[in-house]
Amino acid sequence: MHPLNVHSSKNLPMNASNPRAQRYNDVMRWLKRLLLLFGGLSLVASIALGAYLYHLDGVITEIFDGRRWALPATVFGQPTELYAGARLSRDELTAELTALGYRQRAHVRSPGAFQQRGNALVIHLRPFRFMERERRETIVEVAFAGGAISELHEQPGNRRMDLVRLDPPQIGSFYPNQGEDRLVLGPHEVPRLLREGLKAVEDQNFDKHPGFDIRGIARAFWVNISSGELRQGGSTLTQQLVKSYFLSNERKLSRKLRELAMAVILDARYSKADLINAYINEIYLAQDGARAVHGFGLGAHYYFNQPLAELAPHQIALLIGVIRGPSYYNPRRNPKRALERRDLVLTLMHRQQLINDDELALAIEQPLAVSSGTGGSVYQPAFMDLVRNQLRDNYSSESLTDEGLRVFTTLSARLQRAAGEAIEESLTEIETSRGLEAGSLQASMVIANAQTGDLLAVVGGRNSSYNRALNAKRQIGSLFKPVVYLAALESGRYNLASVLRDEAISVPAGRNQPDWQPKNFDGEIYGNVPLFQALAKSLNLATVSLGMDVGVERIGQRYGELIGGEAPPAFPSLLLGALDLSPLQVARLYGNFASGGFDAIPNPVIAVLDANNLTIDGFPIALRQTIAPNVSEQLTAALMTTMSHGTGRRSPFAKSGIAGKTGTSDGNRDSWFAGFDGRHLVVIWVGRDDNDRTPLTGSTGALAVFNKLAEKIGVEPLPPIRGEKLDPQTGLRSREACGEVITLPLPDNLDLPYVDGCGDSIRDSIRAWWSR
């Protein structure tokens, strides 16, 4: 045998003539090449991975820091003011407090509670920073008598108080992402039970893991397999935060790997306290129409109409439970499923010793008790559109979303609720009584201060995110007629008792066009009619005859002067309201009539304060006189007569001291009402979004909505009209002894006879002799 060990590679002869040696050399050469290649690739991969992670770190830091420290501007409505003599009953104040999230309790030991004590209410007010000063939490006793507040006392001590303001409702905020909304909370504003409850349910190893949790993933897998349903998720709170901040919902391995990498970076970069607080402000909890509800601050208002700090354990448990599937566990649509989920969360809280046995038993006994609405006292999208429009010229988007501004507005939560309720209730009644498809009618409403033009309530639609009050321009029909009569009164050739001819009229329409031949709504012709009656009964023929005499161009010019804008094209059809306006634009037009002859841009904002509560911008009322006082008085009297004896006469409030005008467009497509009393100007539109015909006129549609509103908010009569007593049918002088009369202001030197059989025969004889 050969003395060499043939099984030892180092004993193989190294020459080309040995096939085994050659094969060995080839293998070793390729192995070296592969090692060099893989080593190079590994180095390249390491560099690429490092660069990618460096990029992710930059992205995470920029976005997370930007959103974490952004303080969106918060927007508040008007606070309800309480004082002796205020027309507010105990039940009405109870409704106000309930809308603000106050809860009736046997005791008022903590803010946000009130107690009924005989015919009085004891309220533990929350602290709040008003524009002028900060209010500490205060206990106030409010006594009532005769449907009004009689006395106010601070308790303990029974110190008499002159004025108390409730918390103003927070109606919205300016958050960077379109369609998202949230109330950003600081760590000190978050209940401990929420922070620890989130960990107990969603991520028990949150304080220990580096951003992801292998044991948590395995545990969730086993629990879900064992129970046969999705009871636990494998993602940590940090991973959920990454998904909400940085990633889409696509289900790909690459996205999951990126999620893990970003979670590790986020966990390494920031403290656990920062991460849990960011999660509390960021997590998605519900969809409210076009608005996505993010964060537990807004979620508390959305589901319970209460601040987060005031929630009980069973309420906090429901919010935590909803995280797993806001639609699946929606307590309004799926109450049984939501209740089971809530009780599971309570059980997990108990296992982690966050609540004791008694607290668990009490919490499980509680109903879901979510609010019936969607946090309506908190979020008013139609009004917020107007706030955005007003602030857009003065503030950058960064200022509104980052600097913690506080915006105080003119919105009245009480009027806003009443307006929304009036629309829903009246349209439902109309659809039912007329056999219309449920939900087929739409409506919008604007309520403004009659004297200043400040916007008090805006309803953009019925169960809809589209803002019809601002964006829907529809033909206003007879709402335009007061402009025609205003121009006639200002001409000096007409007064309220002037006789107009209501007869067939043909107006040339231009080359190769048929003449325009308008008709009265009922097709009748009324002959000679007094001017006030032509407006009151909305007679088209008399109005066109009057308008053609005054001049269409002059009337269009007068309209432009009233609204501070351009005159519309001078087509004769303008006289009957062939003009498309939004309810907000109508409110500006009628504001001239309601205020006694002054134009004021409808204004939603009072002031803007910075994060230190210092006023940085105010929006004072700016009025511009547009109508002489004597003419304004005449027009108001005519519009009051329109309500009492004209197209508004069927309203139960027709003779309550209200001035107003109904309007109906061609084909009954649009039903309008615009009217005012001593406090409020109200504009209402009713119709269909597809612009199809309806069976409604202004009197049977929009006026019915106003009637419902007036039932809720009451009416403050306009001052009594001073002037001459006239017969409402003929427009001649009359006396109360002769029958019903109306009072209208007339020129001092007007020679107007008495209605037959009602005059002073001696005085009439002297007047007749003197006139010869």
Coordinates of N, CA, C and O in Angstrom, one line a residue, residues 541-696:
L541 N -98.0 90.3 -10.6 CA -98.3 91.3 -11.6 C -98.1 92.7 -11.1 O -97.5 93.6 -11.8
A542 N -98.6 93.0 -9.9 CA -98.4 94.3 -9.3 C -97.0 94.6 -9.1 O -96.5 95.8 -9.3
T543 N -96.2 93.6 -8.7 CA -94.8 93.8 -8.4 C -94.0 94.2 -9.7 O -93.2 95.1 -9.7
V544 N -94.3 93.4 -10.8 CA -93.6 93.7 -12.1 C -94.0 95.1 -12.6 O -93.1 95.9 -13.0
S545 N -95.3 95.5 -12.5 CA -95.7 96.8 -12.9 C -95.0 97.9 -12.1 O -94.5 98.9 -12.7
L546 N -94.8 97.7 -10.8 CA -94.1 98.6 -10.0 C -92.7 98.7 -10.3 O -92.1 99.8 -10.5
G547 N -92.1 97.5 -10.5 CA -90.6 97.4 -10.8 C -90.3 98.1 -12.1 O -89.2 98.7 -12.2
M548 N -91.1 97.9 -13.1 CA -90.8 98.4 -14.4 C -90.9 100.0 -14.4 O -90.2 100.7 -15.1
D549 N -91.8 100.5 -13.5 CA -91.9 101.9 -13.4 C -90.7 102.5 -12.6 O -90.2 103.5 -13.0
V550 N -90.3 101.8 -11.6 CA -89.1 102.3 -10.8 C -87.8 102.1 -11.7 O -86.9 103.0 -11.6
G551 N -87.7 101.0 -12.4 CA -86.6 100.8 -13.2 C -85.8 99.5 -12.8 O -85.3 99.5 -11.6
V552 N -85.7 98.5 -13.6 CA -85.1 97.3 -13.3 C -83.6 97.6 -12.9 O -83.0 97.0 -12.0
E553 N -83.0 98.4 -13.7 CA -81.6 98.7 -13.5 C -81.3 99.3 -12.1 O -80.4 99.0 -11.4
R554 N -82.2 100.3 -11.7 CA -82.1 100.9 -10.4 C -82.3 99.9 -9.3 O -81.6 99.9 -8.3
I555 N -83.2 99.0 -9.5 CA -83.5 98.0 -8.5 C -82.3 97.1 -8.3 O -81.9 96.7 -7.2
G556 N -81.7 96.7 -9.4 CA -80.5 95.8 -9.4 C -79.4 96.5 -8.7 O -78.6 96.0 -7.9
Q557 N -79.2 97.8 -9.0 CA -78.2 98.6 -8.4 C -78.4 98.7 -6.9 O -77.5 98.6 -6.1
R558 N -79.7 98.9 -6.5 CA -80.0 99.0 -5.1 C -79.7 97.7 -4.3 O -79.2 97.7 -3.2
Y559 N -79.9 96.6 -5.0 CA -79.6 95.3 -4.4 C -78.1 95.2 -4.2 O -77.6 94.8 -3.1
G560 N -77.3 95.6 -5.1 CA -75.8 95.6 -5.0 C -75.4 96.5 -3.9 O -74.4 96.1 -3.1
E561 N -76.0 97.6 -3.7 CA -75.7 98.5 -2.6 C -76.0 97.9 -1.2 O -75.2 98.0 -0.2
L562 N -77.0 97.1 -1.1 CA -77.4 96.5 0.2 C -76.4 95.4 0.6 O -76.2 95.3 1.8
I563 N -75.9 94.7 -0.4 CA -75.0 93.6 0.0 C -73.5 93.9 -0.2 O -72.7 93.1 0.1
G564 N -73.3 95.2 -0.6 CA -71.9 95.6 -0.7 C -71.2 94.9 -1.9 O -70.0 94.6 -1.9
G565 N -72.0 94.6 -3.0 CA -71.4 93.9 -4.1 C -71.9 94.5 -5.4 O -72.4 95.6 -5.5
E566 N -71.8 93.7 -6.5 CA -72.2 94.2 -7.8 C -73.6 94.0 -8.0 O -74.3 93.1 -7.5
A567 N -74.2 94.8 -8.9 CA -75.6 94.6 -9.3 C -75.7 93.4 -10.2 O -74.9 93.2 -11.1
P568 N -76.8 92.7 -10.1 CA -77.0 91.5 -11.1 C -77.5 92.1 -12.4 O -77.9 93.3 -12.5
P569 N -77.5 91.3 -13.5 CA -78.0 91.7 -14.8 C -79.4 92.2 -14.7 O -80.2 91.6 -14.0
A570 N -79.7 93.3 -15.4 CA -81.0 94.0 -15.2 C -82.0 93.4 -16.1 O -82.6 94.0 -17.0
F571 N -82.3 92.1 -16.0 CA -83.4 91.4 -16.7 C -84.7 91.6 -15.9 O -84.7 91.6 -14.6
P572 N -85.8 91.8 -16.6 CA -87.1 92.0 -15.9 C -87.4 90.9 -14.9 O -88.1 91.1 -13.9
S573 N -87.0 89.6 -15.2 CA -87.3 88.5 -14.3 C -86.7 88.7 -12.9 O -87.1 88.0 -12.0
L574 N -85.7 89.6 -12.8 CA -85.1 89.8 -11.5 C -86.1 90.3 -10.5 O -86.1 90.1 -9.3
L575 N -87.1 91.0 -11.0 CA -88.2 91.6 -10.2 C -88.9 90.5 -9.4 O -89.5 90.8 -8.3
L576 N -89.0 89.3 -9.9 CA -89.6 88.2 -9.3 C -88.7 87.2 -8.7 O -89.0 86.0 -8.4
G577 N -87.4 87.6 -8.5 CA -86.4 86.8 -7.8 C -85.7 85.7 -8.7 O -85.3 84.7 -8.1
A578 N -85.5 86.0 -10.0 CA -84.7 85.1 -10.8 C -83.2 85.4 -10.5 O -82.4 85.9 -11.3
L579 N -82.8 85.0 -9.3 CA -81.5 85.3 -8.7 C -81.2 84.1 -7.8 O -81.9 83.8 -6.9
D580 N -80.0 83.5 -8.0 CA -79.6 82.4 -7.2 C -78.7 82.9 -6.0 O -77.6 83.5 -6.3
L581 N -79.1 82.6 -4.8 CA -78.3 83.0 -3.6 C -78.3 81.8 -2.7 O -79.2 80.9 -2.7
S582 N -77.3 81.8 -1.8 CA -77.2 80.9 -0.7 C -78.0 81.4 0.5 O -78.2 82.6 0.6
P583 N -78.4 80.6 1.4 CA -79.0 81.1 2.6 C -78.2 82.2 3.4 O -78.7 83.1 3.9
L584 N -76.9 82.0 3.4 CA -76.0 83.0 4.0 C -76.1 84.3 3.3 O -76.1 85.4 3.9
Q585 N -76.1 84.3 2.0 CA -76.2 85.6 1.2 C -77.6 86.2 1.4 O -77.7 87.5 1.5
V586 N -78.6 85.4 1.6 CA -80.0 86.0 1.9 C -79.9 86.6 3.3 O -80.5 87.7 3.5
A587 N -79.2 86.0 4.2 CA -79.1 86.5 5.5 C -78.5 87.9 5.5 O -78.9 88.8 6.2
R588 N -77.5 88.1 4.7 CA -76.9 89.4 4.6 C -77.8 90.4 4.0 O -77.9 91.6 4.5
L589 N -78.6 90.0 3.0 CA -79.6 90.9 2.4 C -80.6 91.4 3.4 O -80.9 92.6 3.6
Y590 N -81.2 90.4 4.0 CA -82.3 90.7 5.0 C -81.8 91.3 6.3 O -82.5 91.9 7.0
G591 N -80.5 91.2 6.5 CA -79.9 91.9 7.7 C -80.1 93.4 7.6 O -80.2 94.1 8.6
N592 N -80.1 93.9 6.3 CA -80.4 95.4 6.1 C -81.8 95.7 6.7 O -82.0 96.8 7.2
F593 N -82.8 94.8 6.5 CA -84.1 95.1 6.9 C -84.3 94.9 8.4 O -84.9 95.7 9.1
A594 N -83.6 93.8 8.9 CA -83.8 93.5 10.4 C -83.1 94.5 11.3 O -83.6 94.7 12.4
S595 N -82.0 95.1 10.8 CA -81.2 96.0 11.7 C -81.7 97.4 11.7 O -81.1 98.3 12.4
G596 N -82.7 97.7 10.9 CA -83.2 99.1 10.8 C -82.4 99.9 9.8 O -82.4 101.1 9.8
G597 N -81.8 99.2 8.8 CA -81.2 99.9 7.7 C -79.7 99.9 7.7 O -79.1 100.8 7.1
F598 N -79.1 98.8 8.2 CA -77.6 98.7 8.3 C -77.2 97.4 7.7 O -77.8 96.3 7.9
D599 N -76.0 97.5 6.9 CA -75.4 96.3 6.4 C -74.3 95.8 7.3 O -73.5 96.6 7.7
A600 N -74.3 94.5 7.6 CA -73.2 94.0 8.4 C -72.9 92.6 7.8 O -73.8 91.8 7.6
I601 N -71.6 92.4 7.5 CA -71.2 91.1 7.0 C -71.5 90.0 8.1 O -71.0 90.2 9.2
P602 N -72.2 89.0 7.8 CA -72.5 87.9 8.8 C -71.2 87.4 9.4 O -70.3 86.9 8.7
N603 N -71.0 87.6 10.7 CA -69.7 87.4 11.3 C -69.7 86.3 12.3 O -70.5 86.3 13.3
P604 N -68.9 85.2 12.2 CA -68.9 84.1 13.2 C -67.8 84.3 14.3 O -67.9 83.5 15.3
V605 N -66.8 85.1 14.1 CA -65.7 85.1 15.1 C -65.7 86.4 15.9 O -65.9 87.5 15.3
I606 N -65.5 86.3 17.2 CA -65.4 87.4 18.1 C -63.9 87.8 18.3 O -63.5 89.0 18.1
A607 N -63.1 86.8 18.7 CA -61.7 87.1 18.9 C -60.8 85.9 18.8 O -61.3 84.7 18.9
V608 N -59.5 86.1 18.6 CA -58.6 85.0 18.6 C -57.5 85.3 19.7 O -56.9 86.3 19.7
L609 N -57.3 84.3 20.5 CA -56.3 84.4 21.6 C -55.2 83.4 21.4 O -55.3 82.3 20.8
D610 N -54.0 83.7 21.9 CA -52.8 82.8 21.7 C -52.8 81.8 22.9 O -53.7 81.8 23.7
A611 N -51.8 81.0 22.9 CA -51.8 79.9 23.9 C -51.6 80.4 25.3 O -51.9 79.7 26.3
N612 N -51.2 81.7 25.5 CA -51.1 82.3 26.8 C -52.3 83.2 27.1 O -52.3 83.9 28.1
N613 N -53.4 83.0 26.3 CA -54.7 83.7 26.6 C -54.6 85.2 26.3 O -55.4 85.9 26.9
L614 N -53.7 85.6 25.5 CA -53.6 87.0 25.2 C -54.3 87.3 23.8 O -54.1 86.5 22.9
T615 N -55.1 88.3 23.7 CA -55.9 88.5 22.5 C -54.9 89.0 21.4 O -54.2 90.0 21.6
I616 N -54.9 88.3 20.3 CA -54.0 88.7 19.2 C -54.9 89.3 18.0 O -54.3 89.9 17.1
D617 N -56.2 89.1 18.0 CA -57.0 89.6 17.0 C -58.4 89.7 17.4 O -59.0 88.8 18.1
G618 N -59.1 90.8 17.2 CA -60.5 91.0 17.5 C -61.3 91.3 16.2 O -60.7 91.8 15.2
F619 N -62.5 91.0 16.2 CA -63.4 91.2 15.0 C -64.6 92.1 15.4 O -65.7 91.5 15.7
P620 N -64.4 93.4 15.6 CA -65.5 94.2 16.0 C -66.6 94.3 15.0 O -66.4 94.1 13.8
I621 N -67.8 94.6 15.4 CA -68.9 94.8 14.5 C -68.7 96.0 13.6 O -68.4 97.1 14.1
A622 N -68.9 95.8 12.3 CA -68.8 96.9 11.4 C -70.1 97.1 10.7 O -70.5 96.2 9.9
L623 N -70.7 98.2 10.9 CA -72.1 98.5 10.3 C -71.9 99.6 9.3 O -71.2 100.6 9.5
R624 N -72.7 99.5 8.2 CA -72.8 100.5 7.2 C -74.2 100.8 6.9 O -75.0 99.9 6.5
Q625 N -74.6 102.1 7.1 CA -76.0 102.4 6.9 C -76.4 102.4 5.4 O -75.6 102.9 4.5
T626 N -77.5 101.7 5.1 CA -77.9 101.5 3.7 C -79.3 102.0 3.4 O -79.6 102.2 2.2
I627 N -80.1 102.2 4.5 CA -81.5 102.6 4.3 C -81.8 103.7 5.3 O -81.4 103.6 6.5
A628 N -82.5 104.7 4.8 CA -82.9 105.8 5.7 C -83.8 105.3 6.8 O -84.7 104.4 6.5
P629 N -83.8 105.8 8.0 CA -84.6 105.3 9.1 C -86.1 105.3 8.8 O -86.8 104.3 9.1
N630 N -86.6 106.4 8.1 CA -88.1 106.4 7.9 C -88.5 105.4 6.8 O -89.6 104.8 6.9
V631 N -87.6 105.1 5.9 CA -87.9 104.1 4.8 C -87.8 102.7 5.4 O -88.7 101.9 5.2
S632 N -86.8 102.5 6.3 CA -86.7 101.2 6.9 C -87.9 100.9 7.8 O -88.4 99.8 7.8
E633 N -88.4 101.9 8.5 CA -89.6 101.7 9.3 C -90.8 101.3 8.4 O -91.6 100.4 8.8
Q634 N -91.0 101.9 7.3 CA -92.1 101.6 6.4 C -91.9 100.1 5.9 O -92.9 99.4 5.8
L635 N -90.7 99.7 5.5 CA -90.5 98.4 4.9 C -90.8 97.3 6.0 O -91.4 96.3 5.8
T636 N -90.3 97.6 7.2 CA -90.5 96.7 8.3 C -92.0 96.5 8.6 O -92.5 95.4 8.8
A637 N -92.8 97.6 8.6 CA -94.2 97.6 8.8 C -94.9 96.7 7.7 O -95.8 95.9 8.0
A638 N -94.4 96.9 6.5 CA -95.0 96.1 5.4 C -94.7 94.6 5.5 O -95.6 93.8 5.3
L639 N -93.5 94.3 6.0 CA -93.2 92.9 6.2 C -93.9 92.3 7.4 O -94.2 91.1 7.4
M640 N -94.2 93.1 8.4 CA -95.0 92.6 9.5 C -96.4 92.4 9.0 O -97.1 91.4 9.5
T641 N -96.9 93.2 8.1 CA -98.2 93.0 7.6 C -98.2 91.7 6.7 O -99.3 91.0 6.6
T642 N -97.1 91.5 6.0 CA -97.0 90.3 5.2 C -97.2 89.0 6.1 O -97.9 88.0 5.7
M643 N -96.7 89.1 7.3 CA -96.9 88.0 8.2 C -98.3 87.9 8.8 O -99.0 86.9 8.8
S644 N -98.9 89.1 9.2 CA -100.2 89.1 9.8 C -101.3 88.9 8.9 O -102.4 88.3 9.2
H645 N -101.2 89.4 7.7 CA -102.3 89.4 6.7 C -102.0 88.9 5.3 O -102.8 89.1 4.4
G646 N -100.8 88.4 5.1 CA -100.4 88.0 3.8 C -100.0 86.5 3.8 O -100.7 85.7 4.4
T647 N -98.9 86.2 3.1 CA -98.6 84.8 2.9 C -98.1 84.1 4.1 O -98.0 82.9 4.2
G648 N -97.8 84.9 5.2 CA -97.4 84.3 6.4 C -98.5 84.2 7.4 O -98.3 83.8 8.6
R649 N -99.8 84.5 7.0 CA -100.9 84.6 8.0 C -101.3 83.3 8.7 O -101.9 83.2 9.7
R650 N -100.9 82.1 8.0 CA -101.3 80.8 8.6 C -100.3 80.4 9.7 O -100.5 79.4 10.4
S651 N -99.2 81.1 9.9 CA -98.3 80.8 11.0 C -98.9 81.1 12.3 O -99.6 82.1 12.5
P652 N -98.8 80.2 13.3 CA -99.3 80.5 14.7 C -98.6 81.8 15.3 O -99.1 82.3 16.3
F653 N -97.5 82.2 14.7 CA -96.8 83.4 15.2 C -97.0 84.6 14.3 O -96.3 85.6 14.4
A654 N -98.0 84.5 13.4 CA -98.2 85.6 12.4 C -98.4 86.9 13.0 O -98.0 87.9 12.5
K655 N -99.1 87.0 14.1 CA -99.5 88.3 14.7 C -98.7 88.5 16.0 O -99.2 89.1 17.0
S656 N -97.5 87.9 16.1 CA -96.7 88.0 17.3 C -95.6 89.0 17.2 O -94.7 89.0 18.0
G657 N -95.7 89.9 16.3 CA -94.7 91.0 16.1 C -93.5 90.5 15.3 O -92.4 90.9 15.6
I658 N -93.7 89.7 14.3 CA -92.7 89.2 13.4 C -92.8 89.8 12.1 O -93.9 90.0 11.5
A659 N -91.7 90.2 11.4 CA -91.7 90.6 10.0 C -91.0 89.5 9.2 O -90.1 88.9 9.6
G660 N -91.6 89.3 8.0 CA -91.0 88.2 7.2 C -91.6 88.1 5.8 O -92.6 88.8 5.5
K661 N -91.0 87.3 5.0 CA -91.4 87.1 3.6 C -91.1 85.6 3.2 O -90.1 85.1 3.5
T662 N -92.1 85.0 2.6 CA -91.9 83.7 2.0 C -91.5 83.8 0.6 O -91.7 84.9 -0.1
G663 N -91.0 82.7 0.0 CA -90.5 82.7 -1.4 C -90.6 81.3 -1.9 O -90.4 80.3 -1.2
T664 N -91.0 81.3 -3.2 CA -91.2 80.0 -3.9 C -90.6 80.2 -5.3 O -91.0 81.1 -6.0
S665 N -89.7 79.3 -5.7 CA -89.1 79.4 -7.1 C -90.0 78.7 -8.1 O -90.9 78.0 -7.7
D666 N -89.6 78.8 -9.3 CA -90.4 78.2 -10.4 C -90.5 76.7 -10.2 O -89.5 76.0 -9.9
G667 N -91.7 76.2 -10.4 CA -91.9 74.7 -10.3 C -91.8 74.2 -8.9 O -91.7 73.0 -8.6
N668 N -92.0 75.1 -7.9 CA -91.9 74.8 -6.5 C -90.7 74.0 -6.1 O -90.7 73.1 -5.3
R669 N -89.6 74.3 -6.8 CA -88.3 73.6 -6.5 C -87.6 74.1 -5.2 O -86.9 73.4 -4.6
D670 N -87.9 75.4 -4.8 CA -87.3 75.9 -3.7 C -88.3 76.6 -2.8 O -89.1 77.4 -3.3
S671 N -88.3 76.3 -1.5 CA -89.2 76.9 -0.6 C -88.4 77.7 0.4 O -87.5 77.2 1.1
W672 N -88.7 79.0 0.5 CA -87.9 79.9 1.3 C -88.7 80.6 2.4 O -89.9 80.9 2.2
F673 N -88.1 81.0 3.5 CA -88.6 82.0 4.4 C -87.5 82.8 5.0 O -86.4 82.2 5.4
A674 N -87.7 84.1 5.1 CA -86.7 85.0 5.7 C -87.5 85.9 6.6 O -88.5 86.6 6.1
G675 N -87.2 86.0 7.9 CA -88.0 86.8 8.8 C -87.2 87.2 10.0 O -86.1 86.6 10.3
F676 N -87.7 88.1 10.8 CA -87.0 88.6 12.0 C -87.9 89.1 13.0 O -89.1 89.6 12.7
D677 N -87.5 89.0 14.3 CA -88.2 89.6 15.4 C -87.2 90.5 16.1 O -86.3 91.0 15.5
G678 N -87.5 90.8 17.4 CA -86.6 91.8 18.1 C -85.2 91.3 18.4 O -84.3 92.1 18.7
R679 N -85.0 90.0 18.2 CA -83.7 89.4 18.6 C -83.0 88.7 17.4 O -81.8 88.9 17.2
H680 N -83.7 88.0 16.6 CA -83.1 87.1 15.6 C -83.6 87.3 14.2 O -84.8 87.6 14.0
L681 N -82.7 87.2 13.3 CA -83.0 87.1 11.8 C -82.8 85.6 11.5 O -81.8 85.0 11.8
V682 N -83.8 85.0 10.8 CA -83.8 83.6 10.5 C -84.1 83.5 8.9 O -85.0 84.1 8.4
V683 N -83.2 82.7 8.3 CA -83.4 82.4 6.9 C -83.4 80.9 6.7 O -82.5 80.2 7.3
I684 N -84.4 80.3 6.0 CA -84.6 78.9 5.9 C -84.9 78.6 4.4 O -85.7 79.2 3.8
W685 N -84.2 77.5 4.0 CA -84.4 77.0 2.6 C -84.9 75.5 2.8 O -84.3 74.8 3.6
V686 N -85.9 75.1 2.0 CA -86.3 73.7 1.9 C -86.4 73.3 0.5 O -86.9 74.1 -0.4
G687 N -85.9 72.1 0.1 CA -86.0 71.7 -1.3 C -85.4 70.3 -1.4 O -85.2 69.6 -0.4
R688 N -85.0 70.0 -2.6 CA -84.4 68.7 -2.9 C -83.0 68.9 -3.5 O -82.8 69.9 -4.3
D689 N -82.1 68.1 -3.2 CA -80.7 68.2 -3.7 C -80.7 68.0 -5.2 O -79.8 68.6 -5.9
D690 N -81.6 67.3 -5.8 CA -81.6 67.0 -7.3 C -82.3 68.1 -8.0 O -82.6 68.0 -9.2
N691 N -82.8 69.1 -7.3 CA -83.5 70.3 -7.9 C -84.8 69.9 -8.5 O -85.4 70.6 -9.4
D692 N -85.4 68.8 -8.1 CA -86.7 68.3 -8.6 C -87.8 69.1 -8.0 O -87.6 69.8 -6.9
R693 N -89.0 69.0 -8.5 CA -90.1 69.7 -8.0 C -90.5 69.1 -6.6 O -90.3 68.0 -6.3
T694 N -91.1 70.0 -5.8 CA -91.7 69.6 -4.6 C -93.2 70.1 -4.5 O -93.5 71.0 -5.3
P695 N -94.0 69.5 -3.6 CA -95.4 70.1 -3.5 C -95.5 71.2 -2.6 O -96.5 71.6 -2.1
L696 N -94.3 71.9 -2.3 CA -94.3 72.9 -1.2 C -94.1 74.3 -1.8 O -93.4 74.5 -2.8

